[in-house]
Short mmCIF file of C-alpha atoms in Angstrom, two decimals:
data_model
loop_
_atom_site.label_atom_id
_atom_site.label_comp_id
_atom_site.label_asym_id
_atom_site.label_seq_id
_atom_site.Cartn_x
_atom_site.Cartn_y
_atom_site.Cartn_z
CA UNK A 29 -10.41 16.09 -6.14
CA UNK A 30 -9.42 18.17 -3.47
CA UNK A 31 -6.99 20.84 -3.22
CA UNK A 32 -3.63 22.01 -4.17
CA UNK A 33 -1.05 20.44 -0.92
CA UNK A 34 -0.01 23.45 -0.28
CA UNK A 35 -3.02 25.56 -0.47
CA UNK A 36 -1.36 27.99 -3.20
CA UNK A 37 -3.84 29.70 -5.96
CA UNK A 38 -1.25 30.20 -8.70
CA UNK A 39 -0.11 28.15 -11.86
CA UNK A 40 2.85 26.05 -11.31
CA UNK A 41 4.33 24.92 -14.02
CA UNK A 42 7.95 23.52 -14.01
CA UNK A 43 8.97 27.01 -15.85
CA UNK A 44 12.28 28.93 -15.53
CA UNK A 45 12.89 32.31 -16.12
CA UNK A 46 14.04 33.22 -19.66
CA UNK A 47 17.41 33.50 -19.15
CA UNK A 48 17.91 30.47 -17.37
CA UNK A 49 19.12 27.73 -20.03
CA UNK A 50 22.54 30.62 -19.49
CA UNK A 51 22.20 30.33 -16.01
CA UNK A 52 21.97 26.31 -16.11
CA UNK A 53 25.35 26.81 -17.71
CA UNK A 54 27.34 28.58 -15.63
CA UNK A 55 25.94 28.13 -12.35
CA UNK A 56 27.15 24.81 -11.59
CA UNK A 57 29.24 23.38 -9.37
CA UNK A 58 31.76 20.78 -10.27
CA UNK A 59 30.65 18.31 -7.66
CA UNK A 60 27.03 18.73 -8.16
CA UNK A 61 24.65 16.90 -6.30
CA UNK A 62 24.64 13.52 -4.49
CA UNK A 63 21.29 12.58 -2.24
CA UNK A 64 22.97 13.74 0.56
CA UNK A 65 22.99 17.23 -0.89
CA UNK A 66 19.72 17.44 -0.04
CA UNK A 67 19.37 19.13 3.30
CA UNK A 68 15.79 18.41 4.26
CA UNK A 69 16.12 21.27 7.13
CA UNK A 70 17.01 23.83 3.92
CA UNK A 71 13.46 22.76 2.69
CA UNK A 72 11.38 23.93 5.66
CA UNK A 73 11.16 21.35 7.99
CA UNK A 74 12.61 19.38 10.53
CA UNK A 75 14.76 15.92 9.65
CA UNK A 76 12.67 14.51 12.20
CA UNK A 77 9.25 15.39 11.33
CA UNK A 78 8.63 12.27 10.92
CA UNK A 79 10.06 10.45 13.72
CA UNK A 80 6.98 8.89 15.09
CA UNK A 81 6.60 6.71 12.06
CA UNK A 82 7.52 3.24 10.71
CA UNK A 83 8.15 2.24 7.23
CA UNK A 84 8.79 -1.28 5.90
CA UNK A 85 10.90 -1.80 2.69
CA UNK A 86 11.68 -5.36 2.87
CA UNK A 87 9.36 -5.77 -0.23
CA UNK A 88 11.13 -2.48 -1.83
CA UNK A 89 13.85 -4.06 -4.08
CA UNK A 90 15.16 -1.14 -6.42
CA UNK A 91 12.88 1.60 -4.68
CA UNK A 92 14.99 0.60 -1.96
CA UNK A 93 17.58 3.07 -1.98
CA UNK A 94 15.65 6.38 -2.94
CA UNK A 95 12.97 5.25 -0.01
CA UNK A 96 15.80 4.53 2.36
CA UNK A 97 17.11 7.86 1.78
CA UNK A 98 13.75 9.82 2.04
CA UNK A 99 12.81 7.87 5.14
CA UNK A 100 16.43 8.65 6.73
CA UNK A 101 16.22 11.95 6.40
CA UNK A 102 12.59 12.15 7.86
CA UNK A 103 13.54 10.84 10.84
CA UNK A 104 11.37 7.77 10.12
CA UNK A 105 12.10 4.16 11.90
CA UNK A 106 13.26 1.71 8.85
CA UNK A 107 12.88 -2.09 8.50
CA UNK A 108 14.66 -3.78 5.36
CA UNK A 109 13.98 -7.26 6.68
CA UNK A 110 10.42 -6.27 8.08
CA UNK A 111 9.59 -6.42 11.67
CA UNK A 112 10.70 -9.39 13.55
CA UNK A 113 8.20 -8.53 16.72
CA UNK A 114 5.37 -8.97 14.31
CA UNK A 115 4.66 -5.17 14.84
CA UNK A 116 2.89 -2.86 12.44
CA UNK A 117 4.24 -0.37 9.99
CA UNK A 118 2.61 2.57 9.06
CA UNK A 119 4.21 2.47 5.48
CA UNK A 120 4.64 -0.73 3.26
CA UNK A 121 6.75 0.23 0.64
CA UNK A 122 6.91 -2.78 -2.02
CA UNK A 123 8.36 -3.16 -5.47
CA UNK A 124 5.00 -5.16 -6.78
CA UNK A 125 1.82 -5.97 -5.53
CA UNK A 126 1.56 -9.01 -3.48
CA UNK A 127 -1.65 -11.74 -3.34
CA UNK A 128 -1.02 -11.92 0.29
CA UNK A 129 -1.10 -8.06 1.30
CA UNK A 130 -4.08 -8.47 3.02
CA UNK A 131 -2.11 -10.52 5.41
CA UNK A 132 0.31 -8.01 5.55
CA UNK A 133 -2.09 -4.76 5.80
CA UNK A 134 -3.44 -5.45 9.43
CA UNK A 135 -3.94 -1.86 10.91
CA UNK A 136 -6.48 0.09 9.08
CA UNK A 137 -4.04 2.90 9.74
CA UNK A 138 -1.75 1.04 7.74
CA UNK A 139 -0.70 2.19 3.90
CA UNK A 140 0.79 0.41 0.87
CA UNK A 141 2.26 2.34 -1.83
CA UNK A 142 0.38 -0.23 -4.63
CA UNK A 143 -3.22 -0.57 -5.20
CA UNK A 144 -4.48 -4.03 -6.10
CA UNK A 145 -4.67 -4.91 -9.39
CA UNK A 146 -3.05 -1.61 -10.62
CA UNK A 147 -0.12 -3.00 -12.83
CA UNK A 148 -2.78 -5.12 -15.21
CA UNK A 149 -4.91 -1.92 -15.71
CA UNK A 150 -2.15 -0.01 -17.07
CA UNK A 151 -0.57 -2.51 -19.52
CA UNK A 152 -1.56 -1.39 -22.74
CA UNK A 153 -4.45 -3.27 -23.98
CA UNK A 154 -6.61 -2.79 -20.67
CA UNK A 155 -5.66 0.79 -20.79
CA UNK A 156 -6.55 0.88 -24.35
CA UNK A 157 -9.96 -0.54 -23.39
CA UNK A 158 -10.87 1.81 -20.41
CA UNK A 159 -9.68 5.29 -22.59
CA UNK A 160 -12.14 3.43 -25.86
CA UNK A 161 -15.10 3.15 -23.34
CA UNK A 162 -14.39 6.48 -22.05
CA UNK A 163 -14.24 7.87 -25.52
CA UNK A 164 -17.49 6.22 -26.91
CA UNK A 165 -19.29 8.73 -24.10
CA UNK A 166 -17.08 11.39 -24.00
CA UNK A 167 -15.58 11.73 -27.85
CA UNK A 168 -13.98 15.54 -27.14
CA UNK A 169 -12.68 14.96 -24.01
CA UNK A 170 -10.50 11.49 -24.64
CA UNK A 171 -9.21 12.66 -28.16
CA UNK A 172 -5.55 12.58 -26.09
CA UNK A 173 -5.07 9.25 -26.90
CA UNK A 174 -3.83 7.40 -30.59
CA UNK A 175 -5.93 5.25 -32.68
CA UNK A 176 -5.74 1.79 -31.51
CA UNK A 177 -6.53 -1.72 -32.04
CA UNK A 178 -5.59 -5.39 -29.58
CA UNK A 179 -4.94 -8.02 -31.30
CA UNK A 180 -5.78 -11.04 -31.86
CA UNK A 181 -9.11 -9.54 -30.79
CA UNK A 182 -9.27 -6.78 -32.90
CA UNK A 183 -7.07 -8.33 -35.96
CA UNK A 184 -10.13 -8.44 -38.33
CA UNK A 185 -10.97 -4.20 -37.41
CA UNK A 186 -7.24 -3.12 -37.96
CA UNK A 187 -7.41 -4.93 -41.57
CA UNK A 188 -10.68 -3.52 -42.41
CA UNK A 189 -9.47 0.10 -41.46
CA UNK A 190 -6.52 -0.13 -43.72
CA UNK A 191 -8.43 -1.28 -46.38
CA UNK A 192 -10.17 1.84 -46.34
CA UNK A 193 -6.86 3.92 -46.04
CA UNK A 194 -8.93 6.49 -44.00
CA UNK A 195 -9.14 7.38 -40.63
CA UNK A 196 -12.52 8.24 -38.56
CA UNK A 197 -13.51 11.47 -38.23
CA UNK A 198 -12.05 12.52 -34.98
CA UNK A 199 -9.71 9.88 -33.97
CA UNK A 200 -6.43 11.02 -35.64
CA UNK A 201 -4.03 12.79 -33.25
CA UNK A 202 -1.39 13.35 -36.22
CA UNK A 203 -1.54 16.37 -38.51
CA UNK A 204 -0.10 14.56 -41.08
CA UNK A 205 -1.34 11.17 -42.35
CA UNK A 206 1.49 8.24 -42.23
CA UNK A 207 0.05 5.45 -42.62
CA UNK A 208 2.40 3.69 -39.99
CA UNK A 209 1.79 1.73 -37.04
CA UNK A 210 3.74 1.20 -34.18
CA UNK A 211 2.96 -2.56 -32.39
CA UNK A 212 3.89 -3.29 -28.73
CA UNK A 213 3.40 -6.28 -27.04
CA UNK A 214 0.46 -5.56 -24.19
CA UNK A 215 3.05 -7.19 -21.37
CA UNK A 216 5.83 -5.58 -22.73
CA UNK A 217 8.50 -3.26 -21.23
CA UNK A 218 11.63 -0.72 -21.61
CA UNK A 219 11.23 -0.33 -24.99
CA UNK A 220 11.55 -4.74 -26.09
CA UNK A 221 9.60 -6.19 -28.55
CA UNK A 222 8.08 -2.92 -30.04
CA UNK A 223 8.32 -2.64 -34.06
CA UNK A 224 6.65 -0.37 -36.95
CA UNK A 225 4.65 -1.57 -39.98
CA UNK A 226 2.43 -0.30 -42.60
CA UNK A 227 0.53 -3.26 -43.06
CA UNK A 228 -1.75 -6.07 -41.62
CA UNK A 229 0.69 -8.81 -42.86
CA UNK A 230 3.87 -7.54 -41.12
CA UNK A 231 2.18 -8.08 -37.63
CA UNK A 232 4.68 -10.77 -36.40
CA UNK A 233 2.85 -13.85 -34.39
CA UNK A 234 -0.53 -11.83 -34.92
CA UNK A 235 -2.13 -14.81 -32.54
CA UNK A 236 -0.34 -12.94 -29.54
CA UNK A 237 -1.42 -10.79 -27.12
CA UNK A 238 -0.32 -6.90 -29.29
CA UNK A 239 -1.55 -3.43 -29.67
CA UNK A 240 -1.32 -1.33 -32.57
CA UNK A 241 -1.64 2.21 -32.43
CA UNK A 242 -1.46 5.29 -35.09
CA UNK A 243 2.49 6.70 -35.31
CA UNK A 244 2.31 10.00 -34.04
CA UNK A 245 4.70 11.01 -37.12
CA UNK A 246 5.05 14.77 -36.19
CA UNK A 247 6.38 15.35 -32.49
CA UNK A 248 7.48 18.14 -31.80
CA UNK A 249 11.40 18.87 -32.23
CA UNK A 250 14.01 20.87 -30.61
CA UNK A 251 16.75 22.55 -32.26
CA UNK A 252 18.81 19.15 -32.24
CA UNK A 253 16.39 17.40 -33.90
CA UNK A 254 15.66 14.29 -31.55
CA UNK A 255 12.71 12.76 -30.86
CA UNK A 256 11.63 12.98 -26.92
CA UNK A 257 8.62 12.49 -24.99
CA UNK A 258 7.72 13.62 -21.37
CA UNK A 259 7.68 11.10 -18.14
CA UNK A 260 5.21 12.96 -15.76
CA UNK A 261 4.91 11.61 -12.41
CA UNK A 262 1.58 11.36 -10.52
CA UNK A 263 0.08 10.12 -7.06
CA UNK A 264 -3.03 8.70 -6.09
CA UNK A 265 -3.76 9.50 -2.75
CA UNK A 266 -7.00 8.18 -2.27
CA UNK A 267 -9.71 6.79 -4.85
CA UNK A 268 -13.52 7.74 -2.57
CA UNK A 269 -13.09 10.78 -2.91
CA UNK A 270 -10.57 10.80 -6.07
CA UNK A 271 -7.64 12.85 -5.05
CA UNK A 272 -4.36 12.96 -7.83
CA UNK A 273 -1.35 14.84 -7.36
CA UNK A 274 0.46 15.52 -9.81
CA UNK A 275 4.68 16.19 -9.13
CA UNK A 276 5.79 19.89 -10.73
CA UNK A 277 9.37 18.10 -11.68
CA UNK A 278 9.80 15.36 -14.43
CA UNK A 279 11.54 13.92 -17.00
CA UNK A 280 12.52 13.86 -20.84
CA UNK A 281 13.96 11.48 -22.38
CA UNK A 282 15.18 11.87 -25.70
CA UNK A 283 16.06 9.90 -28.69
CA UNK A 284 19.90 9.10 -29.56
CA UNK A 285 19.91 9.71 -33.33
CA UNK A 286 17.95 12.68 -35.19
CA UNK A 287 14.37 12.24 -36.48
CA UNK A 288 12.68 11.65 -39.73
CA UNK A 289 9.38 10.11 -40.27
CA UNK A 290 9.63 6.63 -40.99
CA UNK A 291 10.06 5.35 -44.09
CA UNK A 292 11.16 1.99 -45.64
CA UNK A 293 14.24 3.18 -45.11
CA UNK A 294 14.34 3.77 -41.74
CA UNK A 295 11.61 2.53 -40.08
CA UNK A 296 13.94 -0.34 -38.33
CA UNK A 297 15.82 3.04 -36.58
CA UNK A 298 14.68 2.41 -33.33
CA UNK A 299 17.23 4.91 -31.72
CA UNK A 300 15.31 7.79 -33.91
CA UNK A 301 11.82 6.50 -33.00
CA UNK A 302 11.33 5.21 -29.52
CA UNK A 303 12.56 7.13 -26.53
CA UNK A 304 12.95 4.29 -23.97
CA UNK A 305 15.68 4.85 -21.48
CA UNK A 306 16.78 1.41 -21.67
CA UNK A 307 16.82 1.06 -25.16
CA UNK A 308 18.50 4.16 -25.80
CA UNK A 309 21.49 3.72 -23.25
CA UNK A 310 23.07 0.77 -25.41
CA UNK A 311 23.99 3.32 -28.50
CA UNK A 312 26.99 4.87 -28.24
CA UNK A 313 25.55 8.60 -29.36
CA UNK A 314 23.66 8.50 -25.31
CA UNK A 315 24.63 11.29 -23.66
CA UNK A 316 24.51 11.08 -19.95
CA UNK A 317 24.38 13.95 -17.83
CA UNK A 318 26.92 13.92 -14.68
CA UNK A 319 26.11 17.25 -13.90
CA UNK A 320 23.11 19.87 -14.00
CA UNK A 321 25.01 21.60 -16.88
CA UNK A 322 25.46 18.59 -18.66
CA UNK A 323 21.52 17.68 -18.72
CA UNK A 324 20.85 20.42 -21.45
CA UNK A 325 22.01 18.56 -23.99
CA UNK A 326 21.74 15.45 -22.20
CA UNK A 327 19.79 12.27 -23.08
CA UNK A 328 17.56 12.45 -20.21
CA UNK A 329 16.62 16.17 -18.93
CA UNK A 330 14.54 17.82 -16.82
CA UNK A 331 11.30 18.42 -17.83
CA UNK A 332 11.24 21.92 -16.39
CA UNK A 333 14.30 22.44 -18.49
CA UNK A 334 12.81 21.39 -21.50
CA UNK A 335 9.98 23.08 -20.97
CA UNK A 336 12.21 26.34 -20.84
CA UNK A 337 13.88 25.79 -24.15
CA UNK A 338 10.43 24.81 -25.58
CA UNK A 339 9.14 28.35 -24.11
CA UNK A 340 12.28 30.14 -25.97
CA UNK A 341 10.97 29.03 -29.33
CA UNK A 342 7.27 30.56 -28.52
CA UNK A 343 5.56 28.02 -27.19
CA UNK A 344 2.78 28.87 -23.89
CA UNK A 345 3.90 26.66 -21.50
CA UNK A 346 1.46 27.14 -19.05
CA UNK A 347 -1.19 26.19 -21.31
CA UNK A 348 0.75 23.07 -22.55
CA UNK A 349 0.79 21.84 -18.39
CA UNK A 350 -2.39 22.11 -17.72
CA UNK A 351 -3.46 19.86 -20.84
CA UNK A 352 -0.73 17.39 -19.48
CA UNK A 353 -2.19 17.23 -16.08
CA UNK A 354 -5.88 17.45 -17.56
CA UNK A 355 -4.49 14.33 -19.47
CA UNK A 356 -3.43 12.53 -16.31
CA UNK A 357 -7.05 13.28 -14.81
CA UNK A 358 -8.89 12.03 -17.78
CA UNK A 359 -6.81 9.03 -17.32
CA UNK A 360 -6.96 7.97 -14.48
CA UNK A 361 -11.25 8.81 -14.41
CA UNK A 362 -11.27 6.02 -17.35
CA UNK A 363 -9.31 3.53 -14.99
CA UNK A 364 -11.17 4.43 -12.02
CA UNK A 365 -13.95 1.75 -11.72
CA UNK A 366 -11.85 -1.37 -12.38
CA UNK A 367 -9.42 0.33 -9.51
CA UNK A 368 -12.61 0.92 -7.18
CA UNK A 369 -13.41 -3.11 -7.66
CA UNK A 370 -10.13 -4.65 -6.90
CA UNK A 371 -9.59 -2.26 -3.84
CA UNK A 372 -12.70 -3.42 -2.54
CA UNK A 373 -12.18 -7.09 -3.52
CA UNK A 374 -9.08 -6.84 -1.15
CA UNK A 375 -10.23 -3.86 1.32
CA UNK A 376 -13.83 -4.54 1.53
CA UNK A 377 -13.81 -5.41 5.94
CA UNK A 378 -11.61 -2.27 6.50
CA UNK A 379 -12.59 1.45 6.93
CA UNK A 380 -10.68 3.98 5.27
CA UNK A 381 -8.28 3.85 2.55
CA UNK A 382 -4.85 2.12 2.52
CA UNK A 383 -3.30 2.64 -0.51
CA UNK A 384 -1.41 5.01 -2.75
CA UNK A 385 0.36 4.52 -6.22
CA UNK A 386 3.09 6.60 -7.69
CA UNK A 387 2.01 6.84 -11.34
CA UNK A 388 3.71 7.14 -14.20
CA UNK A 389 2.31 9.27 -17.49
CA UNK A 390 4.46 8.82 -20.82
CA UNK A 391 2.94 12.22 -22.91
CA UNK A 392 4.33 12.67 -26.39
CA UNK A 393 4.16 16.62 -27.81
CA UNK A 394 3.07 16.88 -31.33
CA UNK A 395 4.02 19.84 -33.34
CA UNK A 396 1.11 21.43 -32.98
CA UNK A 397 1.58 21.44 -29.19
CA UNK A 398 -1.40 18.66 -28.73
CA UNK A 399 0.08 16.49 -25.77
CA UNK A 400 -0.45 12.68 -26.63
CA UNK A 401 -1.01 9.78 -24.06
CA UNK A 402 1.48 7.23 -24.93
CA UNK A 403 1.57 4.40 -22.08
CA UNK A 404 0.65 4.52 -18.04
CA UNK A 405 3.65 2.94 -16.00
CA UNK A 406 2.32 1.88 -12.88
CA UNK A 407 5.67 1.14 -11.95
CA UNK A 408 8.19 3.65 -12.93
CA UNK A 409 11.55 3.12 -12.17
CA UNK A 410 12.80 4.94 -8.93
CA UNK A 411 16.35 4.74 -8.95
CA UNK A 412 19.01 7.57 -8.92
CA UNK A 413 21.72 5.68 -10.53
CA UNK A 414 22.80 4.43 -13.88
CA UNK A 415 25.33 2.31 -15.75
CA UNK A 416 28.22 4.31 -17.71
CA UNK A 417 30.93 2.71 -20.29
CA UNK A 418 34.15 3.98 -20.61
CA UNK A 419 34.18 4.48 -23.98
CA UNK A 420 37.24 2.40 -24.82
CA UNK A 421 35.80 -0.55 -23.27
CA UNK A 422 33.88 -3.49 -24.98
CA UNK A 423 30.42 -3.86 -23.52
CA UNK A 424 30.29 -7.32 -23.75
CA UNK A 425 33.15 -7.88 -21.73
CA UNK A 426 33.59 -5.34 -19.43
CA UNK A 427 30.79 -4.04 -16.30
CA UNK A 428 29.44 -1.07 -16.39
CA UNK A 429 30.44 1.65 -14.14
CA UNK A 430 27.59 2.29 -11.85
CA UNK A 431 27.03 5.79 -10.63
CA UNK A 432 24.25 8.55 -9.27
CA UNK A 433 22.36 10.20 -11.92
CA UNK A 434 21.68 13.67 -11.19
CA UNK A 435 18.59 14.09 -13.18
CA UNK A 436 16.63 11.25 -11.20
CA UNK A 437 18.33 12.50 -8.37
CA UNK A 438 16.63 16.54 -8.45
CA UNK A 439 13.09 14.64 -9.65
CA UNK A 440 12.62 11.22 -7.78
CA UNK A 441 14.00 11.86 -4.21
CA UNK A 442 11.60 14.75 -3.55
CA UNK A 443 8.87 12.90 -5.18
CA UNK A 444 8.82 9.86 -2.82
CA UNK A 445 9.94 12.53 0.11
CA UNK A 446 6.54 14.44 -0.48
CA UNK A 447 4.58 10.96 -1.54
CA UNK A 448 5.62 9.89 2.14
CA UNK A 449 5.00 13.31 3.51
CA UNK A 450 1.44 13.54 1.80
CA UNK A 451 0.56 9.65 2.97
CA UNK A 452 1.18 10.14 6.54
CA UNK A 453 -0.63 13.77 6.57
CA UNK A 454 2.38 15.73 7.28
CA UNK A 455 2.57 18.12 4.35
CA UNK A 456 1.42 20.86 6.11
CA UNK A 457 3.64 20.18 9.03
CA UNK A 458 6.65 19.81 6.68
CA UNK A 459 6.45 23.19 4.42
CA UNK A 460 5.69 26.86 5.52
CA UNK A 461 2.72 28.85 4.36
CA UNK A 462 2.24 30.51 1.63
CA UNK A 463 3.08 33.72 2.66
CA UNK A 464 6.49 32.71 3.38
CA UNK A 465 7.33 30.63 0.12
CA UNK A 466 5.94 32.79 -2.63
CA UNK A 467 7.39 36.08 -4.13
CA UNK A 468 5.03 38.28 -6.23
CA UNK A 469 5.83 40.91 -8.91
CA UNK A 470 2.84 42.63 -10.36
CA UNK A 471 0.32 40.47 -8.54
CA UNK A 472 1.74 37.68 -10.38
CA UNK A 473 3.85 34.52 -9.11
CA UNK A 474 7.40 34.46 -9.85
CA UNK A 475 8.47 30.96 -10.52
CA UNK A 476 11.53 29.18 -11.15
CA UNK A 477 12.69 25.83 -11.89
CA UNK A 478 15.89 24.38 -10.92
CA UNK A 479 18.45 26.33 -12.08
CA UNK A 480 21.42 26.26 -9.38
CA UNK A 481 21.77 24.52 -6.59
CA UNK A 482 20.97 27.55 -4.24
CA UNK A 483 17.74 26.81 -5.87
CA UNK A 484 16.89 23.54 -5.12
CA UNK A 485 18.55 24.12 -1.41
CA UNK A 486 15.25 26.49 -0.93
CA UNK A 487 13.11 25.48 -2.82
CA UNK A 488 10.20 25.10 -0.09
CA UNK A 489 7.71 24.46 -1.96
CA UNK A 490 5.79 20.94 -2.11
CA UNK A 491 7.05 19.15 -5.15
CA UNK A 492 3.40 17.94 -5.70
CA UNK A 493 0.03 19.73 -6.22
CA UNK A 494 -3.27 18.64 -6.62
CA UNK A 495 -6.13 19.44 -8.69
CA UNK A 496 -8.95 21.02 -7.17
CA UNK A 497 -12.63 20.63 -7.87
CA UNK A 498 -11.70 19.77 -11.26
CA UNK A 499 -9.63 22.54 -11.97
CA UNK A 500 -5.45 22.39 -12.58
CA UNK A 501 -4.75 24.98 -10.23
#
């Protein structure tokens, strides 16, 4: 792993300053931000700095919008419906892997945004497998990740261990003991078909494809009491060597109702205990955010805003990122040789390397500030829009109301923006040096997240940095 994109020596966490959560407050404008409030000019570069280069998104589906966008205001040459003169792209930007990419992938110049096999590695039971073998060789360093067992497979193991009503020396993330599972189906997605039990005989169809995995009963709470977990986005530029960037903007996503560990009682509360997006939305309590002021309190908030209001209670920040991005390393290390095989299986009469993957890492924060690997999402939702109810309407009857999200707005457009940017070589083109971008009190960097639009407008700093040589830099 190589170096950070934009050659800068300094730790960049998604912090704010500390009196920020009052600037967030008061800073805003009414009409906030649309993806046209993005100026790409007012971020150091050119809107054409990409002009020379091609991009197909006929394969796209809901990327299609936040791609479009990005591509627009690069200057790039678009085609929704592919090429009709059988031409070449120098981007492929599809939705889900495709058997006959090879087909499609003729120039060895040529990228794809998916790398073969990708989306079976990261459902749950292969990733459980590859962070087990990982951890038989390397117990201290893969300690990130909760006790777990596949099933039917591993049926007989999961009974045995609760018949012992201890857990192995070394394996338990949790500071407390709970004695509570939470089962997910190993296909499974947005939150359906997941469920909590305390023992081997509520497993529901037990001769399906499940994983069970330790609760993690003591995240780590703000002052409102909800449960939330981190959605930190990564990129895999290139596997030989292994280069991972890692975006300084994310997401939280909180729970709709307040937390308590589970208990007979409650353990059906799937509003207190899971923190899916899509689950979440269909309570009433959901708050969504129209507006940057709004995501403080919102239901899904910016991780750098979070990560201020986690720094007001005490916590070291800085220290908390890097063992997030040491996490996404670690990670994607375990996963490495099965994604080295299929790339090769698909690749192997071509020279260089073709694809890249937008990751996503689903990190739960204990109280004790250990992060916690929860899932991999090898394809996280890119849209900037979501569904609203007026709340005097029925559901069931009446459609949604379909509008931009600000939050994925200020995290996903300049994460494909710099994803393209970094695939076609162009970073350094795109932003100035460091000399230009950085300020420096006291030989140290002053950093700030996105507190006002003035911000964001020049900001012009690569949203994604890479770790170096092993180091989170």
């Amino acid at each position: 792993m190589h170096g950070n994109c934009c050659g800068k020596k300094h730790e960049d966490t998604p912090s704010v300053s500390a009196d920020s959560t009052a600037d967030i407050q008061r800073s805003r404008d009414e009409n906030e931000i649309s993806s046209h409030s993005f100026p790409f000019s007012s971020f150091g570069y050119a809107e054409t700095v990409a002009r020379n280069y091609t991009i197909d998104t006929s394969r796209a589906k809901t990327n299609k919008p936040v791609v479009s966008i990005c591509a627009a205001k690069l200057g790039m040459r678009e085609y929704p419906e592919g090429r009709e003169d059988g031409g070449i792209c120098d981007i492929y930007w599809h939705n889900n892997m495709q058997h006959d990419v090879k087909s499609i992938i003729r120039n060895p110049q040529s990228k794809i945004n998916k790398f073969p096999g990708m989306s079976d590695l990261s459902r749950k039971i292969s990733l459980t497998r590859a962070i087990s073998s990982m951890r038989q060789l390397f117990p201290d360093e893969y300690g990130f990740y909760p006790s777990s067992w596949f099933i039917p497979a591993q049926l007989d193991a999961f009974i045995k261990y609760c018949d012992r009503c201890e857990k192995p020396k070394g394996t338990s993330i949790s500071s407390q003991s709970s004695n509570w599972y939470i089962v997910k189906p190993d296909d499974g997605a947005h939150g359906t078909g997941i469920y909590l039990i305390q023992k081997p005989e509520e497993i529901r169809k037990p001769e399906t494809c499940q994983l069970i995995q330790e609760y993690i009963a003591d995240p780590y709470l703000l002052n409102d009491n909800l449960k939330f977990d981190f959605r930190v986005y990564a990129v895999i530029k290139s596997i030989n060597p292994l280069s991972i960037y890692v975006a300084r903007e994310g997401m939280a996503r909180f729970c709709t109702e307040q937390y308590a560990a589970p208990s007979s009682s409650n353990f059906d509360n799937l509003y207190a205990h899971l923190t899916n997006y899509s689950l979440n939305k269909e309570n009433n309590a959901y708050i969504h955010s129209l507006s940057l002021r709004d995501q403080i309190k919102g239901s899904k908030r910016l991780l750098s805003t979070v990560f201020h209001q986690m720094e007001a209670r005490g916590v070291k920040k800085r220290q908390l990122w890097r063992d997030i991005k040491m996490i996404i390393v670690k990670t994607v290390i375990a996963m490495l040789p099965e994604i080295i095989l299929n790339y090769e299986y698909y690749f192997y009469d071509t020279m260089g390397l073709q694809c890249f993957q937008i990751i996503g890492f689903d990190i739960l924060i204990t109280k004790n500030l250990l992060p916690v690997l929860l899932e991999v999402n090898s394809s996280p939702s890119l849209t900037i829009e979501h569904d609203i109810f007026c709340p005097f309407n029925d559901k069931e009857n009446i459609e949604p109301l379909r509008v931009r999200s600000v939050v994925d707005e200020v995290i996903k457009i300049p994460l494909v923006r710099d994803t393209i940017l970094l695939v076609l070589n162009l970073i350094g083109d795109a932003y100035p040096t460091q000399s230009q971008t950085l300020t420096h009190t006291n030989n140290k960097c002053s950093r700030k997240a996105i507190d006002d639009m003035g911000e964001l407008r020049t900001n012009r700093r690569c949203h994604l940095t890479e770790v170096r040589n092993g180091q989170l830099l």
